[in-house]
PDB file of C-alpha atoms in Angstrom:
ATOM      1  CA  UNK A 167       4.065  30.938 -21.684  1.00 50.00           C
ATOM      2  CA  UNK A 168       7.360  32.019 -20.188  1.00 51.00           C
ATOM      3  CA  UNK A 169       6.420  30.733 -16.751  1.00 49.00           C
ATOM      4  CA  UNK A 170       5.158  27.410 -18.207  1.00 51.00           C
ATOM      5  CA  UNK A 171       8.389  26.962 -20.195  1.00 57.00           C
ATOM      6  CA  UNK A 172      10.428  27.742 -17.089  1.00 54.00           C
ATOM      7  CA  UNK A 173       8.490  25.146 -15.114  1.00 49.00           C
ATOM      8  CA  UNK A 174       9.008  22.533 -17.883  1.00 53.00           C
ATOM      9  CA  UNK A 175      12.747  23.182 -17.658  1.00 65.00           C
ATOM     10  CA  UNK A 176      12.636  22.691 -13.888  1.00 54.00           C
ATOM     11  CA  UNK A 177      10.689  19.431 -14.269  1.00 54.00           C
ATOM     12  CA  UNK A 178      13.117  18.139 -16.904  1.00 62.00           C
ATOM     13  CA  UNK A 179      16.270  18.874 -14.916  1.00 62.00           C
ATOM     14  CA  UNK A 180      15.369  18.518 -11.231  1.00 56.00           C
ATOM     15  CA  UNK A 181      14.037  15.779  -8.937  1.00 61.00           C
ATOM     16  CA  UNK A 182      10.281  15.458  -8.181  1.00 61.00           C
ATOM     17  CA  UNK A 183      10.541  17.196  -4.792  1.00 59.00           C
ATOM     18  CA  UNK A 184      11.686  20.466  -6.353  1.00 63.00           C
ATOM     19  CA  UNK A 185       9.295  20.002  -9.291  1.00 62.00           C
ATOM     20  CA  UNK A 186       6.304  19.599  -6.950  1.00 61.00           C
ATOM     21  CA  UNK A 187       7.113  22.845  -5.168  1.00 53.00           C
ATOM     22  CA  UNK A 188       7.502  24.620  -8.518  1.00 60.00           C
ATOM     23  CA  UNK A 189       4.186  23.161  -9.743  1.00 60.00           C
ATOM     24  CA  UNK A 190       2.440  24.571  -6.700  1.00 61.00           C
ATOM     25  CA  UNK A 191       3.918  28.004  -7.373  1.00 60.00           C
ATOM     26  CA  UNK A 192       2.888  27.837 -11.042  1.00 59.00           C
ATOM     27  CA  UNK A 193      -0.652  26.813 -10.090  1.00 59.00           C
ATOM     28  CA  UNK A 194      -0.896  29.779  -7.712  1.00 60.00           C
ATOM     29  CA  UNK A 195       0.392  32.134 -10.413  1.00 61.00           C
ATOM     30  CA  UNK A 196      -2.063  30.805 -13.001  1.00 56.00           C
ATOM     31  CA  UNK A 197      -4.933  30.894 -10.509  1.00 56.00           C
ATOM     32  CA  UNK A 198      -4.164  34.490  -9.596  1.00 53.00           C
ATOM     33  CA  UNK A 199      -3.814  35.476 -13.240  1.00 60.00           C
ATOM     34  CA  UNK A 200      -7.179  33.928 -14.075  1.00 54.00           C
ATOM     35  CA  UNK A 201      -8.984  35.551 -11.190  1.00 53.00           C
ATOM     36  CA  UNK A 202      -7.870  39.052 -12.156  1.00 52.00           C
ATOM     37  CA  UNK A 203      -9.117  38.618 -15.705  1.00 55.00           C
ATOM     38  CA  UNK A 204     -12.704  39.873 -15.960  1.00 58.00           C
ATOM     39  CA  UNK A 205     -15.519  37.579 -17.142  1.00 61.00           C
ATOM     40  CA  UNK A 206     -13.261  34.449 -17.140  1.00 54.00           C
ATOM     41  CA  UNK A 207     -15.306  31.482 -15.856  1.00 58.00           C
ATOM     42  CA  UNK A 208     -14.080  29.983 -12.607  1.00 55.00           C
ATOM     43  CA  UNK A 209     -14.042  26.511 -14.131  1.00 58.00           C
ATOM     44  CA  UNK A 210     -11.584  27.671 -16.782  1.00 55.00           C
ATOM     45  CA  UNK A 211      -9.408  29.341 -14.176  1.00 55.00           C
ATOM     46  CA  UNK A 212      -9.246  26.224 -12.028  1.00 59.00           C
ATOM     47  CA  UNK A 213      -8.711  23.968 -15.047  1.00 57.00           C
ATOM     48  CA  UNK A 214      -5.869  26.173 -16.196  1.00 60.00           C
ATOM     49  CA  UNK A 215      -4.308  26.170 -12.732  1.00 57.00           C
ATOM     50  CA  UNK A 216      -4.440  22.375 -12.522  1.00 59.00           C
ATOM     51  CA  UNK A 217      -4.037  21.094 -16.090  1.00 58.00           C
ATOM     52  CA  UNK A 218      -1.213  23.331 -17.318  1.00 60.00           C
ATOM     53  CA  UNK A 219       1.204  22.571 -14.428  1.00 58.00           C
ATOM     54  CA  UNK A 220       0.233  18.902 -14.630  1.00 63.00           C
ATOM     55  CA  UNK A 221       0.891  18.673 -18.358  1.00 62.00           C
ATOM     56  CA  UNK A 222       4.164  20.585 -18.092  1.00 59.00           C
ATOM     57  CA  UNK A 223       5.204  18.372 -15.174  1.00 58.00           C
ATOM     58  CA  UNK A 224       4.426  15.200 -17.142  1.00 65.00           C
ATOM     59  CA  UNK A 225       6.361  16.350 -20.198  1.00 64.00           C
ATOM     60  CA  UNK A 226       9.305  17.478 -18.102  1.00 62.00           C
ATOM     61  CA  UNK A 227       9.311  14.233 -16.131  1.00 64.00           C
ATOM     62  CA  UNK A 228       9.362  12.193 -19.351  1.00 69.00           C
ATOM     63  CA  UNK A 229      12.219  14.301 -20.672  1.00 70.00           C
ATOM     64  CA  UNK A 230      14.153  13.868 -17.410  1.00 69.00           C
ATOM     65  CA  UNK A 231      13.664  10.095 -17.428  1.00 71.00           C
ATOM     66  CA  UNK A 232      14.719   9.849 -21.073  1.00 75.00           C
ATOM     67  CA  UNK A 233      17.868  11.817 -20.299  1.00 73.00           C
ATOM     68  CA  UNK A 234      18.603   9.557 -17.319  1.00 75.00           C
ATOM     69  CA  UNK A 235      18.051   6.452 -19.459  1.00 79.00           C
ATOM     70  CA  UNK A 236      20.343   7.875 -22.137  1.00 80.00           C
ATOM     71  CA  UNK A 237      23.060   8.545 -19.562  1.00 78.00           C
ATOM     72  CA  UNK A 238      22.680   5.047 -18.120  1.00 81.00           C
ATOM     73  CA  UNK A 239      22.902   3.500 -21.589  1.00 81.00           C
ATOM     74  CA  UNK A 240      26.037   5.508 -22.340  1.00 80.00           C
ATOM     75  CA  UNK A 241      27.580   4.405 -19.037  1.00 79.00           C
ATOM     76  CA  UNK A 242      26.781   0.757 -19.784  1.00 81.00           C
ATOM     77  CA  UNK A 243      28.303   1.042 -23.242  1.00 76.00           C
ATOM     78  CA  UNK A 244      31.449   2.575 -21.782  1.00 75.00           C
ATOM     79  CA  UNK A 245      31.585  -0.199 -19.175  1.00 79.00           C
ATOM     80  CA  UNK A 246      31.197  -2.887 -21.848  1.00 77.00           C
ATOM     81  CA  UNK A 247      33.919  -1.257 -23.915  1.00 68.00           C
ATOM     82  CA  UNK A 248      36.271  -1.093 -20.935  1.00 70.00           C
ATOM     83  CA  UNK A 249      35.499  -4.714 -20.067  1.00 74.00           C
ATOM     84  CA  UNK A 250      36.166  -5.799 -23.657  1.00 67.00           C
ATOM     85  CA  UNK A 251      39.498  -3.964 -23.617  1.00 63.00           C
ATOM     86  CA  UNK A 252      40.439  -5.697 -20.357  1.00 71.00           C
ATOM     87  CA  UNK A 253      39.505  -9.119 -21.741  1.00 70.00           C
ATOM     88  CA  UNK A 254      41.558  -8.493 -24.876  1.00 63.00           C
ATOM     89  CA  UNK A 255      44.548  -7.348 -22.829  1.00 67.00           C
ATOM     90  CA  UNK A 256      44.335 -10.493 -20.695  1.00 72.00           C
ATOM     91  CA  UNK A 257      44.131 -12.622 -23.837  1.00 68.00           C
ATOM     92  CA  UNK A 258      47.214 -10.972 -25.308  1.00 67.00           C
ATOM     93  CA  UNK A 259      48.995 -11.316 -21.948  1.00 71.00           C
ATOM     94  CA  UNK A 260      48.311 -15.066 -22.021  1.00 72.00           C
ATOM     95  CA  UNK A 261      49.596 -15.204 -25.576  1.00 71.00           C
ATOM     96  CA  UNK A 262      52.768 -13.365 -24.577  1.00 72.00           C
ATOM     97  CA  UNK A 263      53.322 -15.692 -21.636  1.00 70.00           C
ATOM     98  CA  UNK A 264      52.841 -18.817 -23.723  1.00 71.00           C
ATOM     99  CA  UNK A 265      55.089 -17.641 -26.545  1.00 69.00           C
ATOM    100  CA  UNK A 266      57.910 -16.296 -24.396  1.00 73.00           C
ATOM    101  CA  UNK A 267      57.883 -19.118 -21.838  1.00 71.00           C
ATOM    102  CA  UNK A 268      57.944 -21.878 -24.439  1.00 70.00           C
ATOM    103  CA  UNK A 269      60.546 -20.401 -26.751  1.00 70.00           C
ATOM    104  CA  UNK A 270      62.876 -19.317 -23.954  1.00 74.00           C
ATOM    105  CA  UNK A 271      62.632 -22.774 -22.391  1.00 73.00           C
ATOM    106  CA  UNK A 272      63.651 -24.351 -25.699  1.00 75.00           C
ATOM    107  CA  UNK A 273      66.473 -21.843 -26.165  1.00 79.00           C
ATOM    108  CA  UNK A 274      67.727 -22.442 -22.621  1.00 76.00           C
ATOM    109  CA  UNK A 275      67.654 -26.218 -23.039  1.00 71.00           C
ATOM    110  CA  UNK A 276      69.415 -26.098 -26.413  1.00 75.00           C
ATOM    111  CA  UNK A 277      72.033 -23.670 -25.091  1.00 81.00           C
ATOM    112  CA  UNK A 278      72.772 -26.018 -22.206  1.00 78.00           C
ATOM    113  CA  UNK A 279      73.034 -28.953 -24.606  1.00 75.00           C
ATOM    114  CA  UNK A 280      75.373 -27.039 -26.914  1.00 78.00           C
ATOM    115  CA  UNK A 281      77.644 -26.098 -24.028  1.00 82.00           C
ATOM    116  CA  UNK A 282      77.687 -29.657 -22.709  1.00 77.00           C
ATOM    117  CA  UNK A 283      78.693 -31.318 -26.009  1.00 80.00           C
ATOM    118  CA  UNK A 284      80.660 -28.413 -27.491  1.00 82.00           C
ATOM    119  CA  UNK A 285      84.004 -30.272 -27.377  1.00 81.00           C
ATOM    120  CA  UNK A 286      82.882 -33.908 -27.481  1.00 84.00           C
ATOM    121  CA  UNK A 287      80.203 -33.661 -30.201  1.00 83.00           C
ATOM    122  CA  UNK A 288      80.558 -30.525 -32.354  1.00 83.00           C
ATOM    123  CA  UNK A 289      77.845 -31.682 -34.793  1.00 83.00           C
ATOM    124  CA  UNK A 290      75.234 -31.900 -32.039  1.00 80.00           C
ATOM    125  CA  UNK A 291      76.396 -28.553 -30.693  1.00 81.00           C
ATOM    126  CA  UNK A 292      75.967 -26.962 -34.129  1.00 82.00           C
ATOM    127  CA  UNK A 293      72.474 -28.463 -34.411  1.00 82.00           C
ATOM    128  CA  UNK A 294      71.562 -27.028 -31.014  1.00 80.00           C
ATOM    129  CA  UNK A 295      72.866 -23.599 -32.002  1.00 82.00           C
ATOM    130  CA  UNK A 296      70.879 -23.768 -35.254  1.00 81.00           C
ATOM    131  CA  UNK A 297      67.759 -24.625 -33.258  1.00 79.00           C
ATOM    132  CA  UNK A 298      68.414 -21.632 -31.004  1.00 80.00           C
ATOM    133  CA  UNK A 299      68.608 -19.391 -34.068  1.00 79.00           C
ATOM    134  CA  UNK A 300      65.414 -20.782 -35.593  1.00 78.00           C
ATOM    135  CA  UNK A 301      63.551 -20.562 -32.292  1.00 77.00           C
ATOM    136  CA  UNK A 302      64.711 -16.983 -31.776  1.00 80.00           C
ATOM    137  CA  UNK A 303      63.461 -15.986 -35.221  1.00 77.00           C
ATOM    138  CA  UNK A 304      60.134 -17.682 -34.580  1.00 75.00           C
ATOM    139  CA  UNK A 305      59.867 -15.881 -31.246  1.00 74.00           C
ATOM    140  CA  UNK A 306      60.363 -12.544 -32.973  1.00 74.00           C
ATOM    141  CA  UNK A 307      57.736 -13.464 -35.560  1.00 72.00           C
ATOM    142  CA  UNK A 308      55.235 -14.369 -32.833  1.00 72.00           C
ATOM    143  CA  UNK A 309      55.983 -11.161 -30.963  1.00 72.00           C
ATOM    144  CA  UNK A 310      55.427  -9.131 -34.129  1.00 70.00           C
ATOM    145  CA  UNK A 311      52.093 -10.894 -34.610  1.00 67.00           C
ATOM    146  CA  UNK A 312      50.994 -10.065 -31.069  1.00 65.00           C
ATOM    147  CA  UNK A 313      52.081  -6.455 -31.432  1.00 65.00           C
ATOM    148  CA  UNK A 314      50.151  -6.330 -34.693  1.00 61.00           C
ATOM    149  CA  UNK A 315      47.069  -7.475 -32.779  1.00 56.00           C
ATOM    150  CA  UNK A 316      47.421  -4.381 -30.620  1.00 57.00           C
ATOM    151  CA  UNK A 317      47.352  -2.322 -33.823  1.00 55.00           C
ATOM    152  CA  UNK A 318      44.474  -4.451 -35.191  1.00 49.00           C
ATOM    153  CA  UNK A 319      46.504  -5.264 -38.307  1.00 48.00           C
ATOM    154  CA  UNK A 320      47.819  -8.826 -37.874  1.00 51.00           C
ATOM    155  CA  UNK A 321      50.552  -9.633 -40.399  1.00 54.00           C
ATOM    156  CA  UNK A 322      50.821 -13.392 -39.850  1.00 60.00           C
ATOM    157  CA  UNK A 323      48.156 -15.995 -39.074  1.00 73.00           C
ATOM    158  CA  UNK A 324      47.884 -17.412 -35.571  1.00 79.00           C
ATOM    159  CA  UNK A 325      49.051 -21.008 -35.042  1.00 86.00           C
ATOM    160  CA  UNK A 326      46.553 -23.799 -35.716  1.00 91.00           C
ATOM    161  CA  UNK A 327      46.534 -27.508 -34.912  1.00 95.00           C
ATOM    162  CA  UNK A 328      48.431 -28.308 -38.109  1.00 94.00           C
ATOM    163  CA  UNK A 329      51.351 -26.332 -36.654  1.00 93.00           C
ATOM    164  CA  UNK A 330      51.719 -28.778 -33.762  1.00 94.00           C
ATOM    165  CA  UNK A 331      54.083 -30.838 -35.920  1.00 93.00           C
ATOM    166  CA  UNK A 332      56.448 -27.865 -36.120  1.00 89.00           C
ATOM    167  CA  UNK A 333      56.098 -27.310 -32.391  1.00 88.00           C
ATOM    168  CA  UNK A 334      57.048 -30.928 -31.684  1.00 90.00           C
ATOM    169  CA  UNK A 335      59.948 -30.861 -34.146  1.00 87.00           C
ATOM    170  CA  UNK A 336      61.371 -27.808 -32.408  1.00 80.00           C
ATOM    171  CA  UNK A 337      61.871 -29.877 -29.252  1.00 80.00           C
ATOM    172  CA  UNK A 338      64.234 -32.269 -31.046  1.00 75.00           C
ATOM    173  CA  UNK A 339      67.462 -32.347 -29.083  1.00 69.00           C
ATOM    174  CA  UNK A 340      65.885 -31.005 -25.890  1.00 69.00           C
ATOM    175  CA  UNK A 341      66.027 -34.427 -24.254  1.00 72.00           C
ATOM    176  CA  UNK A 342      62.299 -35.020 -24.595  1.00 79.00           C
ATOM    177  CA  UNK A 343      61.197 -37.610 -27.167  1.00 87.00           C
ATOM    178  CA  UNK A 344      57.857 -36.213 -28.316  1.00 91.00           C
ATOM    179  CA  UNK A 345      55.341 -38.048 -30.492  1.00 94.00           C
ATOM    180  CA  UNK A 346      52.236 -36.483 -32.033  1.00 95.00           C
ATOM    181  CA  UNK A 347      48.944 -38.112 -33.021  1.00 95.00           C
ATOM    182  CA  UNK A 348      46.128 -36.158 -34.679  1.00 96.00           C
ATOM    183  CA  UNK A 349      42.798 -37.807 -35.479  1.00 94.00           C
ATOM    184  CA  UNK A 350      39.444 -36.608 -36.726  1.00 92.00           C
ATOM    185  CA  UNK A 351      38.521 -33.586 -38.830  1.00 92.00           C
ATOM    186  CA  UNK A 352      40.545 -30.796 -37.235  1.00 94.00           C
ATOM    187  CA  UNK A 353      41.020 -28.269 -40.033  1.00 92.00           C
ATOM    188  CA  UNK A 354      37.443 -26.970 -39.931  1.00 92.00           C
ATOM    189  CA  UNK A 355      37.475 -26.212 -36.208  1.00 93.00           C
ATOM    190  CA  UNK A 356      37.201 -22.494 -35.326  1.00 90.00           C
ATOM    191  CA  UNK A 357      40.583 -20.790 -35.570  1.00 88.00           C
ATOM    192  CA  UNK A 358      40.307 -19.386 -32.033  1.00 86.00           C
ATOM    193  CA  UNK A 359      39.674 -22.871 -30.654  1.00 93.00           C
ATOM    194  CA  UNK A 360      42.612 -24.277 -32.608  1.00 94.00           C
ATOM    195  CA  UNK A 361      44.807 -21.517 -31.203  1.00 89.00           C
ATOM    196  CA  UNK A 362      43.623 -22.262 -27.654  1.00 90.00           C
ATOM    197  CA  UNK A 363      44.413 -25.981 -27.997  1.00 95.00           C
ATOM    198  CA  UNK A 364      47.762 -25.178 -29.596  1.00 92.00           C
ATOM    199  CA  UNK A 365      48.663 -22.933 -26.654  1.00 88.00           C
ATOM    200  CA  UNK A 366      47.626 -25.572 -24.108  1.00 92.00           C
ATOM    201  CA  UNK A 367      49.857 -28.149 -25.804  1.00 93.00           C
ATOM    202  CA  UNK A 368      52.644 -25.593 -26.056  1.00 88.00           C
ATOM    203  CA  UNK A 369      52.419 -24.753 -22.359  1.00 87.00           C
ATOM    204  CA  UNK A 370      52.272 -28.432 -21.386  1.00 90.00           C
ATOM    205  CA  UNK A 371      55.411 -29.160 -23.431  1.00 89.00           C
ATOM    206  CA  UNK A 372      57.092 -26.104 -21.932  1.00 83.00           C
ATOM    207  CA  UNK A 373      56.389 -27.474 -18.459  1.00 84.00           C
ATOM    208  CA  UNK A 374      57.864 -30.827 -19.482  1.00 85.00           C
ATOM    209  CA  UNK A 375      61.073 -29.165 -20.662  1.00 80.00           C
ATOM    210  CA  UNK A 376      61.298 -26.971 -17.554  1.00 77.00           C
ATOM    211  CA  UNK A 377      60.154 -29.359 -14.830  1.00 78.00           C
ATOM    212  CA  UNK A 378      60.810 -32.884 -16.102  1.00 80.00           C
ATOM    213  CA  UNK A 379      63.740 -32.809 -18.485  1.00 74.00           C
ATOM    214  CA  UNK A 380      64.605 -35.889 -20.584  1.00 80.00           C
ATOM    215  CA  UNK A 381      61.536 -38.138 -20.905  1.00 86.00           C
ATOM    216  CA  UNK A 382      59.054 -39.608 -23.375  1.00 91.00           C
ATOM    217  CA  UNK A 383      56.054 -37.423 -24.247  1.00 93.00           C
ATOM    218  CA  UNK A 384      52.889 -38.328 -26.140  1.00 95.00           C
ATOM    219  CA  UNK A 385      50.649 -35.616 -27.588  1.00 96.00           C
ATOM    220  CA  UNK A 386      47.232 -36.778 -28.790  1.00 97.00           C
ATOM    221  CA  UNK A 387      44.518 -34.567 -30.294  1.00 97.00           C
ATOM    222  CA  UNK A 388      41.304 -36.416 -31.131  1.00 96.00           C
ATOM    223  CA  UNK A 389      38.031 -35.035 -32.443  1.00 96.00           C
ATOM    224  CA  UNK A 390      34.812 -37.002 -32.044  1.00 94.00           C
ATOM    225  CA  UNK A 391      31.243 -36.047 -32.886  1.00 91.00           C
ATOM    226  CA  UNK A 392      30.713 -34.299 -29.559  1.00 94.00           C
ATOM    227  CA  UNK A 393      34.091 -33.286 -28.187  1.00 95.00           C
ATOM    228  CA  UNK A 394      37.700 -32.389 -28.853  1.00 97.00           C
ATOM    229  CA  UNK A 395      40.093 -34.187 -26.519  1.00 97.00           C
ATOM    230  CA  UNK A 396      43.736 -33.223 -26.154  1.00 97.00           C
ATOM    231  CA  UNK A 397      46.201 -35.057 -23.913  1.00 97.00           C
ATOM    232  CA  UNK A 398      49.862 -34.463 -23.214  1.00 95.00           C
ATOM    233  CA  UNK A 399      51.375 -37.356 -21.257  1.00 95.00           C
ATOM    234  CA  UNK A 400      54.991 -37.617 -20.173  1.00 92.00           C
ATOM    235  CA  UNK A 401      56.885 -40.497 -18.629  1.00 91.00           C
ATOM    236  CA  UNK A 402      58.774 -40.139 -15.335  1.00 87.00           C
ATOM    237  CA  UNK A 403      61.949 -38.024 -15.635  1.00 77.00           C
ATOM    238  CA  UNK A 404      65.034 -39.961 -16.660  1.00 66.00           C
ATOM    239  CA  UNK A 405      67.214 -37.553 -14.673  1.00 58.00           C
ATOM    240  CA  UNK A 406      66.155 -35.768 -11.479  1.00 53.00           C
ATOM    241  CA  UNK A 407      66.111 -31.980 -11.822  1.00 50.00           C
ATOM    242  CA  UNK A 408      65.487 -29.201  -9.344  1.00 46.00           C
ATOM    243  CA  UNK A 409      61.832 -28.106  -9.067  1.00 46.00           C
ATOM    244  CA  UNK A 410      60.862 -24.866 -10.767  1.00 44.00           C
ATOM    245  CA  UNK A 411      58.071 -22.459  -9.930  1.00 45.00           C
ATOM    246  CA  UNK A 412      55.221 -23.317 -12.342  1.00 46.00           C
ATOM    247  CA  UNK A 413      54.281 -19.644 -12.666  1.00 47.00           C
ATOM    248  CA  UNK A 414      51.062 -18.788 -14.470  1.00 49.00           C
ATOM    249  CA  UNK A 415      51.085 -21.632 -17.014  1.00 66.00           C
ATOM    250  CA  UNK A 416      48.363 -23.781 -15.446  1.00 78.00           C
ATOM    251  CA  UNK A 417      46.263 -20.708 -14.747  1.00 77.00           C
ATOM    252  CA  UNK A 418      46.409 -19.779 -18.421  1.00 77.00           C
ATOM    253  CA  UNK A 419      45.494 -23.309 -19.516  1.00 85.00           C
ATOM    254  CA  UNK A 420      42.504 -23.402 -17.161  1.00 87.00           C
ATOM    255  CA  UNK A 421      41.363 -20.028 -18.431  1.00 82.00           C
ATOM    256  CA  UNK A 422      41.476 -21.259 -22.028  1.00 84.00           C
ATOM    257  CA  UNK A 423      39.428 -24.307 -21.027  1.00 89.00           C
ATOM    258  CA  UNK A 424      36.885 -22.095 -19.261  1.00 87.00           C
ATOM    259  CA  UNK A 425      36.438 -19.852 -22.297  1.00 84.00           C
ATOM    260  CA  UNK A 426      35.353 -22.838 -24.387  1.00 88.00           C
ATOM    261  CA  UNK A 427      33.210 -24.431 -21.652  1.00 90.00           C
ATOM    262  CA  UNK A 428      35.716 -27.252 -21.350  1.00 94.00           C
ATOM    263  CA  UNK A 429      37.496 -29.176 -18.631  1.00 94.00           C
ATOM    264  CA  UNK A 430      41.204 -29.243 -17.897  1.00 94.00           C
ATOM    265  CA  UNK A 431      42.505 -32.150 -15.834  1.00 93.00           C
ATOM    266  CA  UNK A 432      46.110 -32.281 -14.666  1.00 92.00           C
ATOM    267  CA  UNK A 433      47.788 -34.747 -12.359  1.00 90.00           C
ATOM    268  CA  UNK A 434      50.440 -37.346 -11.687  1.00 90.00           C
ATOM    269  CA  UNK A 435      50.172 -40.924 -12.947  1.00 90.00           C
ATOM    270  CA  UNK A 436      50.845 -44.105 -11.002  1.00 90.00           C
ATOM    271  CA  UNK A 437      54.110 -44.731 -12.848  1.00 89.00           C
ATOM    272  CA  UNK A 438      55.430 -41.297 -11.864  1.00 87.00           C
ATOM    273  CA  UNK A 439      54.544 -39.578 -15.106  1.00 89.00           C
ATOM    274  CA  UNK A 440      52.203 -36.654 -15.608  1.00 92.00           C
ATOM    275  CA  UNK A 441      49.176 -35.948 -17.794  1.00 93.00           C
ATOM    276  CA  UNK A 442      47.407 -32.826 -18.980  1.00 94.00           C
ATOM    277  CA  UNK A 443      43.995 -33.421 -20.557  1.00 96.00           C
ATOM    278  CA  UNK A 444      41.795 -30.795 -22.174  1.00 96.00           C
ATOM    279  CA  UNK A 445      38.249 -31.736 -23.196  1.00 97.00           C
ATOM    280  CA  UNK A 446      36.191 -29.194 -25.145  1.00 96.00           C
ATOM    281  CA  UNK A 447      32.549 -29.919 -26.064  1.00 95.00           C
ATOM    282  CA  UNK A 448      31.577 -29.400 -29.698  1.00 93.00           C
ATOM    283  CA  UNK A 449      28.161 -28.359 -30.933  1.00 74.00           C
ATOM    284  CA  UNK A 450      26.732 -27.602 -27.494  1.00 50.00           C
ATOM    285  CA  UNK A 451      27.327 -25.954 -24.153  1.00 39.00           C
ATOM    286  CA  UNK A 452      28.400 -27.434 -20.854  1.00 38.00           C
ATOM    287  CA  UNK A 453      29.193 -26.080 -17.456  1.00 36.00           C
ATOM    288  CA  UNK A 454      32.548 -24.387 -17.167  1.00 38.00           C
ATOM    289  CA  UNK A 455      34.701 -26.548 -14.939  1.00 38.00           C
ATOM    290  CA  UNK A 456      38.367 -27.040 -14.246  1.00 38.00           C
ATOM    291  CA  UNK A 457      40.143 -29.638 -12.151  1.00 40.00           C
ATOM    292  CA  UNK A 458      43.632 -29.472 -10.810  1.00 42.00           C
TER     293      UNK A 458
END
């Protein structure tokens, strides 16, 4: 039995080439052992020499394959876990970019306004400073929420479409006259989708503040039976400003559209304005596309 157990161990832990050589050795050993035993029929000797190594080989091979399958499954699980961690880190990175870029743009614009009218219009300057304070506090709250996500214990809910009114109101005094129109049943949309649309609108408004300056902006979110359409349209700039590197804003918006199988269309209008349009299908799947 000791030699059979040893061969099973070899078959379970080594490749077939080594196992075949070991099986041949075991067959020779069993054949020799049977031949030296008196009155043992030759058929039994040969059966023992062939069947025992074969059975041990089969059992060992099954054990080896099961171990290999177990290792492969463990590796796949580790890969999926690592991929999920990477996706979550990218999602939080997009959140950080959207929050910081928008709020700092508002703070910068309000600070410039306060400095410009500090002597001529103290009331407007005080309003701008108050907006800076409120925006700073909101930034800290958003940062705490994102840090809480890293600890898996979120303290405050993520923004939803109903919070767009607050987002628009925060831009008061920035030079951009922003209007908001919401239509359709929006409250029952998935919270992640509402957050994605909120961030797209936030990034689009941030780009208006950074790249366009004083202008008229229309934000429209409309839900139909089959799709959710969001547009942010701004008029031509009233005052020419220096161009600014767009950074990763459009990349983040396109990524959000891709996640929800939607389309993101951005481009200039004939009158010199600019439009960002996000269309997300509802109740079905479509190809993931994005247009610049």
